[in-house]
PDB file of N, CA and C in Angstrom:
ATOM      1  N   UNK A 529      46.411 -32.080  57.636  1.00  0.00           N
ATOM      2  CA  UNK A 529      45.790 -30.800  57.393  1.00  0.00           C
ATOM      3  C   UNK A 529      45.433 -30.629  55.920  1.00  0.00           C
ATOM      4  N   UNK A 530      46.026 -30.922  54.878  1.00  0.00           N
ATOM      5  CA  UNK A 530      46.151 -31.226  53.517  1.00  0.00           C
ATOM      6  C   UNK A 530      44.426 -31.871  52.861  1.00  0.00           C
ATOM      7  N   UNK A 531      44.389 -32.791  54.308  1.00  0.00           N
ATOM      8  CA  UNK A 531      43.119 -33.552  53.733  1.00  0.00           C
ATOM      9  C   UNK A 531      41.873 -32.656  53.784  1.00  0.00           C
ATOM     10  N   UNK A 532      42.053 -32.092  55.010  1.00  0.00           N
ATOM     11  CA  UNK A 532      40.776 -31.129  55.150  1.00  0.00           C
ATOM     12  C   UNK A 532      40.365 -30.485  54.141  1.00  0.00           C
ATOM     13  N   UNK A 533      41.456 -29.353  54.128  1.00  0.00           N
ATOM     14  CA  UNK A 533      41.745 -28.802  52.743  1.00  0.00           C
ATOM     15  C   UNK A 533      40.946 -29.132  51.650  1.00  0.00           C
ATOM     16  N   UNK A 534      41.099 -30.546  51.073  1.00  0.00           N
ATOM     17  CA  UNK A 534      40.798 -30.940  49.842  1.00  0.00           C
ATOM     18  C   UNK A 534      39.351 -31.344  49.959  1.00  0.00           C
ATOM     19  N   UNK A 535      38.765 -31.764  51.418  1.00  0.00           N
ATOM     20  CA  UNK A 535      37.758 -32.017  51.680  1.00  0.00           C
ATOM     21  C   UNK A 535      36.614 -31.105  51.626  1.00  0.00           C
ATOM     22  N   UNK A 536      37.297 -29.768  52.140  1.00  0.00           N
ATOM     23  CA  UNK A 536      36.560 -28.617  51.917  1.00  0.00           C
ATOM     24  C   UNK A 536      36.309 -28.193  50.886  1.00  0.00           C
ATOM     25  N   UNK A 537      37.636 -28.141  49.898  1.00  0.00           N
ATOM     26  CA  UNK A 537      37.532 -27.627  48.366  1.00  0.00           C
ATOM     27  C   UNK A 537      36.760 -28.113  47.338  1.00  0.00           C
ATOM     28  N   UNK A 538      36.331 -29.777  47.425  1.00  0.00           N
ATOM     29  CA  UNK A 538      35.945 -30.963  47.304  1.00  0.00           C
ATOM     30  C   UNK A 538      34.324 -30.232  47.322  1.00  0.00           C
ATOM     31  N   UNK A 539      34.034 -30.403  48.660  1.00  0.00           N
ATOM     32  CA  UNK A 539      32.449 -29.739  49.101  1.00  0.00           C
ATOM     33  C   UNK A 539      31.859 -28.301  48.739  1.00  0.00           C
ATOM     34  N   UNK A 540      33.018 -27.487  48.459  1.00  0.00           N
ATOM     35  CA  UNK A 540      32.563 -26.180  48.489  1.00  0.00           C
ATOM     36  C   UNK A 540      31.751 -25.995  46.536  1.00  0.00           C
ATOM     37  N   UNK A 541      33.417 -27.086  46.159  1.00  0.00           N
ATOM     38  CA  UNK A 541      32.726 -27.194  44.492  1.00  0.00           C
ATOM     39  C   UNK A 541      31.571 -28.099  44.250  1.00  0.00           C
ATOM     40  N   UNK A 542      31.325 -28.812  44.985  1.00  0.00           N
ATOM     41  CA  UNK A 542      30.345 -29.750  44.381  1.00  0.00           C
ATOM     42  C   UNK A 542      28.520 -29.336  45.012  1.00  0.00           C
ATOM     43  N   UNK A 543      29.015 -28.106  46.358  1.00  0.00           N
ATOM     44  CA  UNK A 543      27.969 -27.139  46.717  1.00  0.00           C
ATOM     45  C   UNK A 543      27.884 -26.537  45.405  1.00  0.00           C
ATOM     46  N   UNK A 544      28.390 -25.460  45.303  1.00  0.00           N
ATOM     47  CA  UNK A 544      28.194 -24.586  43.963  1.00  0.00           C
ATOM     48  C   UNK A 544      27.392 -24.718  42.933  1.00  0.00           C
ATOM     49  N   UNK A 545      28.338 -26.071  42.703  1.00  0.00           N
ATOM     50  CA  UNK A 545      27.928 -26.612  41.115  1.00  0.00           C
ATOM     51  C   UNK A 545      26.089 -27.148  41.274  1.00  0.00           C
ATOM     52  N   UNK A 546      25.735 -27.616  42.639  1.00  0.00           N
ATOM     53  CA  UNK A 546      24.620 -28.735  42.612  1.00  0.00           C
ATOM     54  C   UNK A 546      24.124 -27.228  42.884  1.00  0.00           C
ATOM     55  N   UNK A 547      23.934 -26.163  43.125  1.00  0.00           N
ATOM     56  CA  UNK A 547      23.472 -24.448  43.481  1.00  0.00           C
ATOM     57  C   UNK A 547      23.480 -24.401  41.646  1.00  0.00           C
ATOM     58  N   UNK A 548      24.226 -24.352  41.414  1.00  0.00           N
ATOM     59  CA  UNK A 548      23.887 -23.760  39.742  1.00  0.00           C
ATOM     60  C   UNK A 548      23.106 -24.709  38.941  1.00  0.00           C
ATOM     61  N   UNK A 549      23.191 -26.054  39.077  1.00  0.00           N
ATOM     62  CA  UNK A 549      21.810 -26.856  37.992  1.00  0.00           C
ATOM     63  C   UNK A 549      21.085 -26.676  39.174  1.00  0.00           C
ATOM     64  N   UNK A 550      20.662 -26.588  39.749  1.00  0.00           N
ATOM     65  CA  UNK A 550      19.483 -25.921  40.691  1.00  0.00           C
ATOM     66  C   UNK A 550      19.056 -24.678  39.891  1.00  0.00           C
ATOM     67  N   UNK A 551      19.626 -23.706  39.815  1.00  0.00           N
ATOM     68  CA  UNK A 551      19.390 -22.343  39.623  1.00  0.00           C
ATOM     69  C   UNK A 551      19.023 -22.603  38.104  1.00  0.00           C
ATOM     70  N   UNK A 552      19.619 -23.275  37.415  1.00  0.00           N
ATOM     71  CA  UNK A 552      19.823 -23.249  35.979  1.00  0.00           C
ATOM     72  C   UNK A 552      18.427 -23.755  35.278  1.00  0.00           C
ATOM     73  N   UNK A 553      17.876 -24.882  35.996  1.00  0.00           N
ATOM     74  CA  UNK A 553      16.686 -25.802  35.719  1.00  0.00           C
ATOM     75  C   UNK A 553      15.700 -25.028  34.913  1.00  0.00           C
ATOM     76  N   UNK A 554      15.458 -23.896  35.785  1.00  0.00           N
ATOM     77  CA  UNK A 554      14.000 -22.992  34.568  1.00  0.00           C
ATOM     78  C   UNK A 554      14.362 -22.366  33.403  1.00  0.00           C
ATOM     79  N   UNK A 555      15.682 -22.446  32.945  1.00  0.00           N
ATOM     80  CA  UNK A 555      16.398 -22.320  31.861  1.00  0.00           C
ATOM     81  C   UNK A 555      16.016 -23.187  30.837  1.00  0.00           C
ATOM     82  N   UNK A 556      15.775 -24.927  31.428  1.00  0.00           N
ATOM     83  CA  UNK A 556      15.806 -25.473  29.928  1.00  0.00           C
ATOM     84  C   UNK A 556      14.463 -26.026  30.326  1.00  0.00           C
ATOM     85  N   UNK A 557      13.316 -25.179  30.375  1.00  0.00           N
ATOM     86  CA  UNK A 557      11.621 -25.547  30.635  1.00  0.00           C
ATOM     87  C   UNK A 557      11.938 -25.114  28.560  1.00  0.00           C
ATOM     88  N   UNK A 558      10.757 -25.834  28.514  1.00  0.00           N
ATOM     89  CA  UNK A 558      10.412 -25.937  26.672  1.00  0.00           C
ATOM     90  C   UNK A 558       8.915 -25.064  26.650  1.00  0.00           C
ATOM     91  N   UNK A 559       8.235 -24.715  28.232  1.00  0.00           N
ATOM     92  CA  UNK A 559       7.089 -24.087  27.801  1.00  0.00           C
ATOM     93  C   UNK A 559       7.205 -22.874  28.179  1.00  0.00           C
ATOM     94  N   UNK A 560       5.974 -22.087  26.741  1.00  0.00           N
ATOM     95  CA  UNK A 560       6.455 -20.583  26.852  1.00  0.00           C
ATOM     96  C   UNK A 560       5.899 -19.608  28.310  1.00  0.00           C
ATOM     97  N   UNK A 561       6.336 -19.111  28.976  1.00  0.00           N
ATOM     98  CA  UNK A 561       5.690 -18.037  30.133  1.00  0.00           C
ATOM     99  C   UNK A 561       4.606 -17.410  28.926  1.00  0.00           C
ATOM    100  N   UNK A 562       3.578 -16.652  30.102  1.00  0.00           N
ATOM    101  CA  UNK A 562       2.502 -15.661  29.926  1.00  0.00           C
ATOM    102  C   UNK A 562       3.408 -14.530  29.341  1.00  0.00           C
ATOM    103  N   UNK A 563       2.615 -13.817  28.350  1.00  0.00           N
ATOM    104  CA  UNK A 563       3.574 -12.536  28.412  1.00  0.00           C
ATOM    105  C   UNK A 563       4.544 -12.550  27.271  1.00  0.00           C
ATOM    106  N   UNK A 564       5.290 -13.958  27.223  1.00  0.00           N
ATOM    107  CA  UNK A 564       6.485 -13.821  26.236  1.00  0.00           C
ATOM    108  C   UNK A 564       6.329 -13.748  24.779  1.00  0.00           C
ATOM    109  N   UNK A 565       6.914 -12.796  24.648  1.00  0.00           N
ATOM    110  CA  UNK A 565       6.881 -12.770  22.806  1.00  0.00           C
ATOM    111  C   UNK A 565       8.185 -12.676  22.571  1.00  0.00           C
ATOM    112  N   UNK A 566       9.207 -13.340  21.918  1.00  0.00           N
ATOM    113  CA  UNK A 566      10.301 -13.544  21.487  1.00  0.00           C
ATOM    114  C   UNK A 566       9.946 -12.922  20.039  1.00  0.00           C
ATOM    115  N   UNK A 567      11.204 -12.358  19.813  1.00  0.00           N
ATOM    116  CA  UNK A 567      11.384 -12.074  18.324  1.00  0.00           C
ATOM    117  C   UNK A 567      11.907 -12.478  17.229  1.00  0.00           C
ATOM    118  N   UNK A 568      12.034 -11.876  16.105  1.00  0.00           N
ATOM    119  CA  UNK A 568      12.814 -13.355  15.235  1.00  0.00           C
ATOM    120  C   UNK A 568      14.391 -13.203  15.532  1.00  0.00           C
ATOM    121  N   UNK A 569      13.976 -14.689  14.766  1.00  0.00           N
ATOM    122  CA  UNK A 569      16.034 -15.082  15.318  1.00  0.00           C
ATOM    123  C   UNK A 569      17.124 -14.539  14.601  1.00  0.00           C
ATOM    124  N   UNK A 570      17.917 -14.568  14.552  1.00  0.00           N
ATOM    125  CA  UNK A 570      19.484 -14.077  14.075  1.00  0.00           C
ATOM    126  C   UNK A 570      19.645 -14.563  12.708  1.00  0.00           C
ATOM    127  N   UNK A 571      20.070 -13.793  11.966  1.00  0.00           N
ATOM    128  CA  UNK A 571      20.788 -15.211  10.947  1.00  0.00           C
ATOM    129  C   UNK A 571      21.894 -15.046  11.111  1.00  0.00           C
ATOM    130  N   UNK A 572      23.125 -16.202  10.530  1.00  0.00           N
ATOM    131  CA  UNK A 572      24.364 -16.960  11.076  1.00  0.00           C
ATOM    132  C   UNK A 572      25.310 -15.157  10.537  1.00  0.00           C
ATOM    133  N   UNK A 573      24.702 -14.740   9.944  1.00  0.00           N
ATOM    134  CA  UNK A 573      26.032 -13.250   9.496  1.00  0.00           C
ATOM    135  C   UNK A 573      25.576 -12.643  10.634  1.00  0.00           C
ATOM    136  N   UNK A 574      24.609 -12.306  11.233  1.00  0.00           N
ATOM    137  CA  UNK A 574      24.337 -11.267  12.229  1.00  0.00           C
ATOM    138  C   UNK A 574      24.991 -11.953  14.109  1.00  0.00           C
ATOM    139  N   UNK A 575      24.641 -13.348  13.853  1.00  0.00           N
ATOM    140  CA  UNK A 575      25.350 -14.444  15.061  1.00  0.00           C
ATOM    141  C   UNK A 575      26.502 -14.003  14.703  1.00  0.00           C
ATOM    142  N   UNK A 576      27.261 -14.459  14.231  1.00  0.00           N
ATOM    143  CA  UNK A 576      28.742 -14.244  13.947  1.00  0.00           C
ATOM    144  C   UNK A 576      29.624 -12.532  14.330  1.00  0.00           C
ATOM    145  N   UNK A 577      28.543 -11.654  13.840  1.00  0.00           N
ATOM    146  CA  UNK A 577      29.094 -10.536  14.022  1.00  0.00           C
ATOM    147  C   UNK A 577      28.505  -9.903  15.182  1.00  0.00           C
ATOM    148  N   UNK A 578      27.466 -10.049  16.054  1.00  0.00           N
ATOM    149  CA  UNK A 578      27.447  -9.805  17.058  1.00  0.00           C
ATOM    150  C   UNK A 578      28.181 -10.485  18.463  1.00  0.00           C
ATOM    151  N   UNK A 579      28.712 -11.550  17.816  1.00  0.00           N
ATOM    152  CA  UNK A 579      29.405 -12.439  18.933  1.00  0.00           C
ATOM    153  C   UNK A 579      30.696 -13.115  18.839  1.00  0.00           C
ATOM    154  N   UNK A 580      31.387 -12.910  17.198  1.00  0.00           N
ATOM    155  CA  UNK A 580      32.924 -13.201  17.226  1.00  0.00           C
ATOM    156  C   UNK A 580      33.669 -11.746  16.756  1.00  0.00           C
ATOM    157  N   UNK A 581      32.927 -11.035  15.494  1.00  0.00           N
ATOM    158  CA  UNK A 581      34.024 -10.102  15.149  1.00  0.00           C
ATOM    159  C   UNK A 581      33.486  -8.932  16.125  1.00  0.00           C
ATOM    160  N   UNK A 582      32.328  -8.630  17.191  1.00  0.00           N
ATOM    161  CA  UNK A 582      32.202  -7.560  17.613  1.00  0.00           C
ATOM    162  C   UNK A 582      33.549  -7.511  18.192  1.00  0.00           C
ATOM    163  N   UNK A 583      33.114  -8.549  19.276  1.00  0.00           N
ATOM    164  CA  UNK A 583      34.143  -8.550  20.533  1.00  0.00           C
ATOM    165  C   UNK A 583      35.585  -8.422  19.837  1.00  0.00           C
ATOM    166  N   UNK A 584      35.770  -9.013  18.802  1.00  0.00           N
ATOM    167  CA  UNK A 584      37.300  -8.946  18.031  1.00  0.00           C
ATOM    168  C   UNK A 584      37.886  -7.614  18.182  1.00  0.00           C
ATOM    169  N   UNK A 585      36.631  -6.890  17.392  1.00  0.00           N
ATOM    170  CA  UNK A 585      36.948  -5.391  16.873  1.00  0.00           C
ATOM    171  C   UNK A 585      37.243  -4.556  18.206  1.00  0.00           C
ATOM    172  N   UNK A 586      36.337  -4.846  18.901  1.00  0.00           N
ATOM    173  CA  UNK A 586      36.731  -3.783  20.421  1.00  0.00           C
ATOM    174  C   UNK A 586      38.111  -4.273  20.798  1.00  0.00           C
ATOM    175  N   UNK A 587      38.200  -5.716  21.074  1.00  0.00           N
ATOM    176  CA  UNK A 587      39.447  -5.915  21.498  1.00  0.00           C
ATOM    177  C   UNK A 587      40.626  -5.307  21.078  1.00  0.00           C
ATOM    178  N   UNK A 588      41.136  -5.059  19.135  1.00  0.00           N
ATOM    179  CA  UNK A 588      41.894  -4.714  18.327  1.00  0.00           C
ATOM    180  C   UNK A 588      42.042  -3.238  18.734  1.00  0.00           C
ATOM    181  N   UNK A 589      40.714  -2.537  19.058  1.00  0.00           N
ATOM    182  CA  UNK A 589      40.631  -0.942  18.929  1.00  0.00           C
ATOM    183  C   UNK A 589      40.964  -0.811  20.460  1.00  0.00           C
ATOM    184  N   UNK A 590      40.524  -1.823  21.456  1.00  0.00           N
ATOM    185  CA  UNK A 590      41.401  -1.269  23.033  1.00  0.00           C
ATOM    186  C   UNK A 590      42.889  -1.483  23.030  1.00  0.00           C
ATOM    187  N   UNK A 591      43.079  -2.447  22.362  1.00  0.00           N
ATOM    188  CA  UNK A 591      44.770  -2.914  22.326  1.00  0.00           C
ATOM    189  C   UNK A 591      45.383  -1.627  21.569  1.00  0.00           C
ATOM    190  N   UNK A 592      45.017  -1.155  20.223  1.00  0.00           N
ATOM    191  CA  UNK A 592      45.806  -0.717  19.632  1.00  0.00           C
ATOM    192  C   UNK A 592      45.874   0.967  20.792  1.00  0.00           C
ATOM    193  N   UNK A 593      44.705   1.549  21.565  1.00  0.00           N
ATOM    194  CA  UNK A 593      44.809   2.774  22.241  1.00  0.00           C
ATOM    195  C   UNK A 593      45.679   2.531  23.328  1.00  0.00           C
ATOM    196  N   UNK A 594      45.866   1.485  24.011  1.00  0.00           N
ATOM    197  CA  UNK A 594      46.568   1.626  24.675  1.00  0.00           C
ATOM    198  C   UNK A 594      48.576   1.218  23.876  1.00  0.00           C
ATOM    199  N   UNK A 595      48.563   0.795  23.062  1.00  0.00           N
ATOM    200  CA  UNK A 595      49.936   0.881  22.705  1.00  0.00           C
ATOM    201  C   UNK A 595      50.203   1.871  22.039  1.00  0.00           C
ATOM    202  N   UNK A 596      49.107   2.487  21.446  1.00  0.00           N
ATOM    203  CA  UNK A 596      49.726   4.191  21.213  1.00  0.00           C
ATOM    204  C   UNK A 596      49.747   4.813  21.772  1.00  0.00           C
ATOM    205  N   UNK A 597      48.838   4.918  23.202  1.00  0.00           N
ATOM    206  CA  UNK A 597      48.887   5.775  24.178  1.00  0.00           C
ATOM    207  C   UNK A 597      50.089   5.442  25.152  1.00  0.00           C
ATOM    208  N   UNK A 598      51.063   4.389  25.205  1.00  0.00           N
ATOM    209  CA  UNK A 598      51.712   4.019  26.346  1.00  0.00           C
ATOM    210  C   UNK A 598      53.218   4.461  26.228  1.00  0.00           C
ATOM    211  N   UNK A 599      53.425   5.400  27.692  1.00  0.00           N
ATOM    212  CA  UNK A 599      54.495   6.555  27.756  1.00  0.00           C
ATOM    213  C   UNK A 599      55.369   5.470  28.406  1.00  0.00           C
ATOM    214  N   UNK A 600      55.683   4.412  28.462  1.00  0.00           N
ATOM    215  CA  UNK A 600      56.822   3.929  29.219  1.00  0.00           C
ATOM    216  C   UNK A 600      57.940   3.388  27.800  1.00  0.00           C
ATOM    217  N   UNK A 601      57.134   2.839  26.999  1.00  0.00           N
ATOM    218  CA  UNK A 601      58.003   2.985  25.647  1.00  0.00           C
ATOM    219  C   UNK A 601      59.077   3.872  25.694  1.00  0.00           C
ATOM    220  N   UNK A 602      58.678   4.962  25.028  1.00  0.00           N
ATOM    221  CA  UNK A 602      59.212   6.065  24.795  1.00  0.00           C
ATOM    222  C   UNK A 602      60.178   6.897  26.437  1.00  0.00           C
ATOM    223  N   UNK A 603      59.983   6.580  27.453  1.00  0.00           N
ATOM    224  CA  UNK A 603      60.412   6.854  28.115  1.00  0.00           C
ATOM    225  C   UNK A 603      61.846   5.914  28.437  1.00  0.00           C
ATOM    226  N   UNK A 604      61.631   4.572  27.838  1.00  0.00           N
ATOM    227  CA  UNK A 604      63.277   3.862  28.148  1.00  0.00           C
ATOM    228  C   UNK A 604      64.184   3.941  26.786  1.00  0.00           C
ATOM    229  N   UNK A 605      63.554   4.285  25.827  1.00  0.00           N
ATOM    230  CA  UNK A 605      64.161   5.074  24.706  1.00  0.00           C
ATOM    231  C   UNK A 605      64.988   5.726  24.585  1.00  0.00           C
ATOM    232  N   UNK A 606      64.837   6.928  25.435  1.00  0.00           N
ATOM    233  CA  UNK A 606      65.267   8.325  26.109  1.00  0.00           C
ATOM    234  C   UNK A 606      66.698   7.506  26.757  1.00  0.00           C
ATOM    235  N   UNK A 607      66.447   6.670  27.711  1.00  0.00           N
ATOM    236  CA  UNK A 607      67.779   6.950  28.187  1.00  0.00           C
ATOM    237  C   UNK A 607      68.835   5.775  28.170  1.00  0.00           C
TER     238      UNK A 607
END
C-alpha cells in the first residue's frame, strides 16, 4: 500500500511541476507585447527597501503589537 502512495505522490508532483513550466513559459518570451510600456527600473536602495527592510519593518511593527497587546502574560503573573 506504501508503494501506491509514493506512486501517487511521485505523479501528483511531477503533474504540477510539468503544469507550472507550462504555465510559466510566456514569462521568459524576450519579445515585447502590443501595448507594453514598462517604466524605469529600481535602483538597488529602492530594490532593497521595497523588498528586504519593507517586509522587515511590518514584520518588527506586527510582532512588537501583538506582544504588547498580549493578555495571557500578565494574566499568569497574577497568579
Amino acid at each position: 500500500m506504501d508503494k501506491k502512495n509514493a506512486l501517487r505522490a511521485g505523479a501528483v508532483t511531477a503533474g504540477s511541476t510539468l503544469m507550472m513550466l507550462l504555465m510559466t513559459s510566456p514569462a521568459l518570451a524576450l519579445t515585447r507585447d502590443d501595448g507594453d510600456d514598462p517604466g524605469p527600473g529600481l535602483s538597488i536602495a529602492q530594490t532593497l527597501g521595497l523588498y528586504v527592510f519593507t517586509p522587515i519593518a511590518l514584520f518588527v511593527i506586527i510582532a512588537g503589537l501583538v506582544i504588547v497587546t498580549d493578555k495571557s502574560r500578565k494574566q499568569q503573573t497574577r497568579g
